[in-house]
Amino acid sequence: GQQVMQIPQYQHVQEGEDFTTYCNSSTTLSNIQWYKQRPGGHPVFLIQLVKSGEVKKQKRLTFQFGEAKKNSSLHITATQTTDVGTYFCAGPDMRFGAGTRLTVKP
Amino acid sequence: GAVVSQHPSWVICKSGTSVKIECRSLDFQATTMFWYRQFPKQSLMLMATSNEGSKATYEQGVEKDKFLINHASLTLSTLTVTSAHPEDSSFYICSALDREDQPQHFGDGTRLSIL
């Protein structure tokens, strides 16, 4: 099945700095989903991208889907301590990327 | 919003015991449910896809006889870890879909510890 590769594995930032995580697939994806998992919690759905070149924003979060629908990114502007957690992408086959663990130093 | 209830939230039992985990969709009918396993600080690994009224589709490397999945109704899927051993200790999470083009909704997960 499809597999999404996600980088980086870890990201440590100072509060106020920006953060980006990337997902790539060797095959075209019909859609890609992004989730956030807080320590000790379960994944929480953030967004689903479907269209080529799609860009969606949720407050400080910006999600992009590549023109070829093979890559996607999640960008957080001016991180806050509440952004701490692991961000996962998942393909339409419900398989998750490795995740990017974000820590934010106050 | 859609709610998925998973029970129990944690269980500790002796090696050789079989453990059943339930996953219920509370306010929608879930034609498809998914079972994942997650080790500490790792990603979610898809174990199997469960469709109501049919046999589950297991991912490569997941033992069908070890992890029994039953999806008897549109609101309930169960995962039974048979003859559990310490290496089966993990965080098991289910999710449910009400429609194919909709995101999956996750249960709170079950922490399984086998002594």
PDB file of C-alpha atoms in Angstrom:
ATOM      1  CA  GLY A   1       0.000   0.000   0.000  1.00  0.00           C
ATOM      2  CA  GLN A   2       0.880   3.656  -0.091  1.00  0.00           C
ATOM      3  CA  GLN A   3       3.387   4.937   2.378  1.00  0.00           C
ATOM      4  CA  VAL A   4       3.945   8.494   3.459  1.00  0.00           C
ATOM      5  CA  MET A   5       7.384   9.574   4.627  1.00  0.00           C
ATOM      6  CA  GLN A   6       7.479  12.363   7.186  1.00  0.00           C
ATOM      7  CA  ILE A   7      10.319  14.628   8.274  1.00  0.00           C
ATOM      8  CA  PRO A   8      11.757  15.797  10.536  1.00  0.00           C
ATOM      9  CA  GLN A   9      11.329  13.268  13.308  1.00  0.00           C
ATOM     10  CA  TYR A  10      11.857  15.865  16.014  1.00  0.00           C
ATOM     11  CA  GLN A  11      11.767  19.625  16.154  1.00  0.00           C
ATOM     12  CA  HIS A  12      12.589  21.748  19.144  1.00  0.00           C
ATOM     13  CA  VAL A  13      11.836  25.446  18.852  1.00  0.00           C
ATOM     14  CA  GLN A  14      11.809  28.539  20.987  1.00  0.00           C
ATOM     15  CA  GLU A  15       8.336  29.921  21.612  1.00  0.00           C
ATOM     16  CA  GLY A  16       7.518  32.365  18.853  1.00  0.00           C
ATOM     17  CA  GLU A  17       9.554  30.595  16.208  1.00  0.00           C
ATOM     18  CA  ASP A  18       7.954  28.929  13.216  1.00  0.00           C
ATOM     19  CA  PHE A  19       7.678  25.179  12.642  1.00  0.00           C
ATOM     20  CA  THR A  20       7.182  23.064   9.538  1.00  0.00           C
ATOM     21  CA  THR A  21       6.725  19.346   9.008  1.00  0.00           C
ATOM     22  CA  TYR A  22       6.723  17.647   5.619  1.00  0.00           C
ATOM     23  CA  CYS A  23       5.142  14.534   4.186  1.00  0.00           C
ATOM     24  CA  ASN A  24       6.082  12.878   0.928  1.00  0.00           C
ATOM     25  CA  SER A  25       4.707   9.978  -1.034  1.00  0.00           C
ATOM     26  CA  SER A  26       6.147   8.138  -4.019  1.00  0.00           C
ATOM     27  CA  THR A  27       2.650   7.832  -5.457  1.00  0.00           C
ATOM     28  CA  THR A  28      -0.151  10.304  -6.042  1.00  0.00           C
ATOM     29  CA  LEU A  29      -2.504  10.604  -3.108  1.00  0.00           C
ATOM     30  CA  SER A  30      -6.225  11.158  -3.485  1.00  0.00           C
ATOM     31  CA  ASN A  31      -6.126  12.991  -0.188  1.00  0.00           C
ATOM     32  CA  ILE A  32      -3.943  13.554   2.840  1.00  0.00           C
ATOM     33  CA  GLN A  33      -4.950  14.125   6.420  1.00  0.00           C
ATOM     34  CA  TRP A  34      -3.158  15.790   9.283  1.00  0.00           C
ATOM     35  CA  TYR A  35      -3.514  14.873  12.950  1.00  0.00           C
ATOM     36  CA  LYS A  36      -2.129  16.131  16.244  1.00  0.00           C
ATOM     37  CA  GLN A  37      -1.474  13.866  19.189  1.00  0.00           C
ATOM     38  CA  ARG A  38      -0.726  15.338  22.568  1.00  0.00           C
ATOM     39  CA  PRO A  39       1.400  13.265  24.975  1.00  0.00           C
ATOM     40  CA  GLY A  40      -0.784  10.548  26.474  1.00  0.00           C
ATOM     41  CA  GLY A  41      -3.667  11.317  24.152  1.00  0.00           C
ATOM     42  CA  HIS A  42      -5.135  10.031  20.958  1.00  0.00           C
ATOM     43  CA  PRO A  43      -4.768  11.583  17.494  1.00  0.00           C
ATOM     44  CA  VAL A  44      -7.056  14.501  16.816  1.00  0.00           C
ATOM     45  CA  PHE A  45      -8.036  15.290  13.261  1.00  0.00           C
ATOM     46  CA  LEU A  46      -6.830  18.673  12.027  1.00  0.00           C
ATOM     47  CA  ILE A  47      -7.617  18.799   8.329  1.00  0.00           C
ATOM     48  CA  GLN A  48      -7.995  16.886   5.096  1.00  0.00           C
ATOM     49  CA  LEU A  49      -6.558  18.133   1.796  1.00  0.00           C
ATOM     50  CA  VAL A  50      -7.977  16.877  -1.469  1.00  0.00           C
ATOM     51  CA  LYS A  51      -7.212  19.283  -4.310  1.00  0.00           C
ATOM     52  CA  SER A  52      -3.941  19.721  -6.139  1.00  0.00           C
ATOM     53  CA  GLY A  53      -2.112  22.797  -4.867  1.00  0.00           C
ATOM     54  CA  GLU A  54      -4.624  23.288  -2.077  1.00  0.00           C
ATOM     55  CA  VAL A  55      -3.744  25.633   0.779  1.00  0.00           C
ATOM     56  CA  LYS A  56      -5.831  25.796   3.917  1.00  0.00           C
ATOM     57  CA  LYS A  57      -5.364  27.866   7.041  1.00  0.00           C
ATOM     58  CA  GLN A  58      -6.485  27.375  10.596  1.00  0.00           C
ATOM     59  CA  LYS A  59      -5.397  30.383  12.616  1.00  0.00           C
ATOM     60  CA  ARG A  60      -1.604  29.976  12.870  1.00  0.00           C
ATOM     61  CA  LEU A  61      -1.569  26.651  11.000  1.00  0.00           C
ATOM     62  CA  THR A  62      -1.135  26.523   7.233  1.00  0.00           C
ATOM     63  CA  PHE A  63      -1.575  23.265   5.333  1.00  0.00           C
ATOM     64  CA  GLN A  64      -0.432  22.725   1.763  1.00  0.00           C
ATOM     65  CA  PHE A  65      -0.958  19.933  -0.734  1.00  0.00           C
ATOM     66  CA  GLY A  66       1.500  19.792  -3.600  1.00  0.00           C
ATOM     67  CA  GLU A  67       0.582  20.263  -7.221  1.00  0.00           C
ATOM     68  CA  ALA A  68       1.410  16.643  -7.973  1.00  0.00           C
ATOM     69  CA  LYS A  69      -0.479  15.510  -4.852  1.00  0.00           C
ATOM     70  CA  LYS A  70       2.598  13.659  -3.658  1.00  0.00           C
ATOM     71  CA  ASN A  71       3.684  15.962  -0.875  1.00  0.00           C
ATOM     72  CA  SER A  72       2.170  18.058   1.842  1.00  0.00           C
ATOM     73  CA  SER A  73       3.290  20.359   4.609  1.00  0.00           C
ATOM     74  CA  LEU A  74       2.044  21.784   7.861  1.00  0.00           C
ATOM     75  CA  HIS A  75       3.450  25.129   8.928  1.00  0.00           C
ATOM     76  CA  ILE A  76       2.861  26.729  12.302  1.00  0.00           C
ATOM     77  CA  THR A  77       3.581  30.445  12.623  1.00  0.00           C
ATOM     78  CA  ALA A  78       4.836  31.808  15.942  1.00  0.00           C
ATOM     79  CA  THR A  79       4.625  28.614  17.937  1.00  0.00           C
ATOM     80  CA  GLN A  80       3.118  28.573  21.409  1.00  0.00           C
ATOM     81  CA  THR A  81       3.557  26.070  24.220  1.00  0.00           C
ATOM     82  CA  THR A  82       0.081  24.751  23.445  1.00  0.00           C
ATOM     83  CA  ASP A  83       1.380  23.551  20.068  1.00  0.00           C
ATOM     84  CA  VAL A  84       3.445  20.847  21.772  1.00  0.00           C
ATOM     85  CA  GLY A  85       2.690  17.357  20.519  1.00  0.00           C
ATOM     86  CA  THR A  86       3.308  15.026  17.626  1.00  0.00           C
ATOM     87  CA  TYR A  87       1.959  15.922  14.208  1.00  0.00           C
ATOM     88  CA  PHE A  88       1.120  13.090  11.848  1.00  0.00           C
ATOM     89  CA  CYS A  89       0.104  12.950   8.239  1.00  0.00           C
ATOM     90  CA  ALA A  90      -1.896  10.026   6.899  1.00  0.00           C
ATOM     91  CA  GLY A  91      -2.708   8.910   3.401  1.00  0.00           C
ATOM     92  CA  PRO A  92      -6.091   7.761   2.116  1.00  0.00           C
ATOM     93  CA  ASP A  93      -5.231   4.200   3.110  1.00  0.00           C
ATOM     94  CA  MET A  94      -5.195   5.350   6.749  1.00  0.00           C
ATOM     95  CA  ARG A  95      -1.491   4.611   7.174  1.00  0.00           C
ATOM     96  CA  PHE A  96       0.328   7.219   9.199  1.00  0.00           C
ATOM     97  CA  GLY A  97       3.643   8.891   8.635  1.00  0.00           C
ATOM     98  CA  ALA A  98       6.321   8.585  11.304  1.00  0.00           C
ATOM     99  CA  GLY A  99       5.237  11.848  12.888  1.00  0.00           C
ATOM    100  CA  THR A 100       7.107  14.976  13.917  1.00  0.00           C
ATOM    101  CA  ARG A 101       7.436  15.551  17.629  1.00  0.00           C
ATOM    102  CA  LEU A 102       7.352  19.241  18.412  1.00  0.00           C
ATOM    103  CA  THR A 103       8.633  20.663  21.659  1.00  0.00           C
ATOM    104  CA  VAL A 104       8.428  24.373  22.436  1.00  0.00           C
ATOM    105  CA  LYS A 105      10.656  26.123  24.920  1.00  0.00           C
ATOM    106  CA  PRO A 106       8.916  29.022  26.705  1.00  0.00           C
TER     107      PRO A 106
ATOM    108  CA  GLY B   1     -19.309  15.870  16.585  1.00  0.00           C
ATOM    109  CA  ALA B   2     -18.751  12.178  16.021  1.00  0.00           C
ATOM    110  CA  VAL B   3     -17.761  10.280  19.139  1.00  0.00           C
ATOM    111  CA  VAL B   4     -15.935   6.980  19.367  1.00  0.00           C
ATOM    112  CA  SER B   5     -15.816   5.208  22.693  1.00  0.00           C
ATOM    113  CA  GLN B   6     -13.086   2.689  23.435  1.00  0.00           C
ATOM    114  CA  HIS B   7     -13.112   0.394  26.430  1.00  0.00           C
ATOM    115  CA  PRO B   8     -11.261  -0.405  28.587  1.00  0.00           C
ATOM    116  CA  SER B   9      -8.901   2.553  28.751  1.00  0.00           C
ATOM    117  CA  TRP B  10      -6.234   0.455  30.407  1.00  0.00           C
ATOM    118  CA  VAL B  11      -5.754  -3.136  31.417  1.00  0.00           C
ATOM    119  CA  ILE B  12      -3.082  -5.073  33.255  1.00  0.00           C
ATOM    120  CA  CYS B  13      -3.156  -8.828  33.117  1.00  0.00           C
ATOM    121  CA  LYS B  14      -1.031 -11.924  33.358  1.00  0.00           C
ATOM    122  CA  SER B  15       0.763 -13.527  30.473  1.00  0.00           C
ATOM    123  CA  GLY B  16      -1.441 -16.052  28.673  1.00  0.00           C
ATOM    124  CA  THR B  17      -4.651 -14.137  29.259  1.00  0.00           C
ATOM    125  CA  SER B  18      -6.890 -13.073  26.377  1.00  0.00           C
ATOM    126  CA  VAL B  19      -7.980  -9.454  26.389  1.00  0.00           C
ATOM    127  CA  LYS B  20     -10.942  -7.966  24.539  1.00  0.00           C
ATOM    128  CA  ILE B  21     -11.059  -4.279  23.576  1.00  0.00           C
ATOM    129  CA  GLU B  22     -14.283  -2.665  22.410  1.00  0.00           C
ATOM    130  CA  CYS B  23     -14.687   0.220  20.020  1.00  0.00           C
ATOM    131  CA  ARG B  24     -18.095   1.855  19.657  1.00  0.00           C
ATOM    132  CA  SER B  25     -19.334   4.673  17.507  1.00  0.00           C
ATOM    133  CA  LEU B  26     -21.827   6.489  19.712  1.00  0.00           C
ATOM    134  CA  ASP B  27     -23.672   8.841  17.400  1.00  0.00           C
ATOM    135  CA  PHE B  28     -23.068   7.493  13.930  1.00  0.00           C
ATOM    136  CA  GLN B  29     -22.942   4.230  12.054  1.00  0.00           C
ATOM    137  CA  ALA B  30     -19.412   3.187  11.224  1.00  0.00           C
ATOM    138  CA  THR B  31     -19.161   1.066   8.120  1.00  0.00           C
ATOM    139  CA  THR B  32     -15.411   0.843   8.599  1.00  0.00           C
ATOM    140  CA  MET B  33     -13.286   0.755  11.703  1.00  0.00           C
ATOM    141  CA  PHE B  34      -9.524   0.666  11.990  1.00  0.00           C
ATOM    142  CA  TRP B  35      -7.275  -0.783  14.657  1.00  0.00           C
ATOM    143  CA  TYR B  36      -3.865   0.682  15.358  1.00  0.00           C
ATOM    144  CA  ARG B  37      -1.016  -0.136  17.660  1.00  0.00           C
ATOM    145  CA  GLN B  38       1.389   2.438  19.006  1.00  0.00           C
ATOM    146  CA  PHE B  39       4.615   1.885  20.924  1.00  0.00           C
ATOM    147  CA  PRO B  40       6.014   4.709  23.064  1.00  0.00           C
ATOM    148  CA  LYS B  41       7.281   7.642  21.016  1.00  0.00           C
ATOM    149  CA  GLN B  42       6.465   5.881  17.760  1.00  0.00           C
ATOM    150  CA  SER B  43       3.861   6.314  15.091  1.00  0.00           C
ATOM    151  CA  LEU B  44       0.524   4.564  14.815  1.00  0.00           C
ATOM    152  CA  MET B  45       0.841   1.267  13.008  1.00  0.00           C
ATOM    153  CA  LEU B  46      -2.264   0.139  11.183  1.00  0.00           C
ATOM    154  CA  MET B  47      -3.071  -3.408  12.228  1.00  0.00           C
ATOM    155  CA  ALA B  48      -6.308  -4.108  10.402  1.00  0.00           C
ATOM    156  CA  THR B  49      -9.331  -2.649   8.692  1.00  0.00           C
ATOM    157  CA  SER B  50     -12.666  -3.874   9.916  1.00  0.00           C
ATOM    158  CA  ASN B  51     -15.860  -3.741   7.859  1.00  0.00           C
ATOM    159  CA  GLU B  52     -19.250  -4.528   9.307  1.00  0.00           C
ATOM    160  CA  GLY B  53     -20.424  -8.027   8.480  1.00  0.00           C
ATOM    161  CA  SER B  54     -17.230  -9.188   6.801  1.00  0.00           C
ATOM    162  CA  LYS B  55     -13.806 -10.459   7.750  1.00  0.00           C
ATOM    163  CA  ALA B  56     -11.200  -7.933   8.736  1.00  0.00           C
ATOM    164  CA  THR B  57      -8.338  -7.124   6.406  1.00  0.00           C
ATOM    165  CA  TYR B  58      -5.051  -7.480   8.232  1.00  0.00           C
ATOM    166  CA  GLU B  59      -1.849  -5.646   7.454  1.00  0.00           C
ATOM    167  CA  GLN B  60       1.218  -7.590   6.501  1.00  0.00           C
ATOM    168  CA  GLY B  61       2.944  -9.040   9.524  1.00  0.00           C
ATOM    169  CA  VAL B  62      -0.096  -8.892  11.815  1.00  0.00           C
ATOM    170  CA  GLU B  63      -1.155 -12.335  13.014  1.00  0.00           C
ATOM    171  CA  LYS B  64      -4.841 -12.952  12.407  1.00  0.00           C
ATOM    172  CA  ASP B  65      -5.053 -15.678  15.016  1.00  0.00           C
ATOM    173  CA  LYS B  66      -3.342 -13.501  17.568  1.00  0.00           C
ATOM    174  CA  PHE B  67      -5.429 -10.385  17.048  1.00  0.00           C
ATOM    175  CA  LEU B  68      -9.038 -11.403  16.485  1.00  0.00           C
ATOM    176  CA  ILE B  69     -11.288  -8.682  15.123  1.00  0.00           C
ATOM    177  CA  ASN B  70     -15.053  -8.824  15.047  1.00  0.00           C
ATOM    178  CA  HIS B  71     -17.263  -6.109  13.560  1.00  0.00           C
ATOM    179  CA  ALA B  72     -20.687  -7.495  14.312  1.00  0.00           C
ATOM    180  CA  SER B  73     -22.680  -4.283  14.002  1.00  0.00           C
ATOM    181  CA  LEU B  74     -22.406  -0.812  12.517  1.00  0.00           C
ATOM    182  CA  THR B  75     -21.521   0.607  15.897  1.00  0.00           C
ATOM    183  CA  LEU B  76     -19.234  -1.988  17.454  1.00  0.00           C
ATOM    184  CA  SER B  77     -15.912  -3.565  16.613  1.00  0.00           C
ATOM    185  CA  THR B  78     -13.856  -5.646  19.015  1.00  0.00           C
ATOM    186  CA  LEU B  79     -10.191  -6.573  19.093  1.00  0.00           C
ATOM    187  CA  THR B  80      -9.210  -9.633  21.117  1.00  0.00           C
ATOM    188  CA  VAL B  81      -5.554 -10.146  21.905  1.00  0.00           C
ATOM    189  CA  THR B  82      -5.355 -13.883  22.419  1.00  0.00           C
ATOM    190  CA  SER B  83      -2.900 -15.489  24.823  1.00  0.00           C
ATOM    191  CA  ALA B  84      -1.226 -12.156  25.397  1.00  0.00           C
ATOM    192  CA  HIS B  85       2.474 -11.978  26.225  1.00  0.00           C
ATOM    193  CA  PRO B  86       4.628  -9.098  27.472  1.00  0.00           C
ATOM    194  CA  GLU B  87       5.660  -8.184  23.921  1.00  0.00           C
ATOM    195  CA  ASP B  88       1.973  -7.468  23.187  1.00  0.00           C
ATOM    196  CA  SER B  89       2.027  -4.638  25.714  1.00  0.00           C
ATOM    197  CA  SER B  90       1.244  -1.480  23.818  1.00  0.00           C
ATOM    198  CA  PHE B  91      -1.261   1.308  23.220  1.00  0.00           C
ATOM    199  CA  TYR B  92      -4.116   0.101  21.017  1.00  0.00           C
ATOM    200  CA  ILE B  93      -6.335   2.694  19.332  1.00  0.00           C
ATOM    201  CA  CYS B  94      -9.409   2.276  17.204  1.00  0.00           C
ATOM    202  CA  SER B  95     -10.942   4.700  14.775  1.00  0.00           C
ATOM    203  CA  ALA B  96     -14.173   4.784  12.841  1.00  0.00           C
ATOM    204  CA  LEU B  97     -15.412   6.162   9.549  1.00  0.00           C
ATOM    205  CA  ASP B  98     -19.006   7.053   8.823  1.00  0.00           C
ATOM    206  CA  ARG B  99     -18.304   7.907   5.182  1.00  0.00           C
ATOM    207  CA  GLU B 100     -15.327   7.257   2.951  1.00  0.00           C
ATOM    208  CA  ASP B 101     -14.670  10.926   2.233  1.00  0.00           C
ATOM    209  CA  GLN B 102     -14.795  11.893   5.890  1.00  0.00           C
ATOM    210  CA  PRO B 103     -11.925  11.848   8.405  1.00  0.00           C
ATOM    211  CA  GLN B 104     -11.648   9.037  10.880  1.00  0.00           C
ATOM    212  CA  HIS B 105     -12.644   9.595  14.492  1.00  0.00           C
ATOM    213  CA  PHE B 106     -10.430   8.067  17.141  1.00  0.00           C
ATOM    214  CA  GLY B 107     -11.223   6.416  20.420  1.00  0.00           C
ATOM    215  CA  ASP B 108      -9.196   7.343  23.485  1.00  0.00           C
ATOM    216  CA  GLY B 109      -7.089   4.196  23.206  1.00  0.00           C
ATOM    217  CA  THR B 110      -6.364   1.236  25.468  1.00  0.00           C
ATOM    218  CA  ARG B 111      -3.090   0.825  27.326  1.00  0.00           C
ATOM    219  CA  LEU B 112      -2.389  -2.871  27.588  1.00  0.00           C
ATOM    220  CA  SER B 113       0.249  -4.153  30.003  1.00  0.00           C
ATOM    221  CA  ILE B 114       1.008  -7.845  30.123  1.00  0.00           C
ATOM    222  CA  LEU B 115       2.951  -9.021  33.148  1.00  0.00           C
TER     223      LEU B 115
END
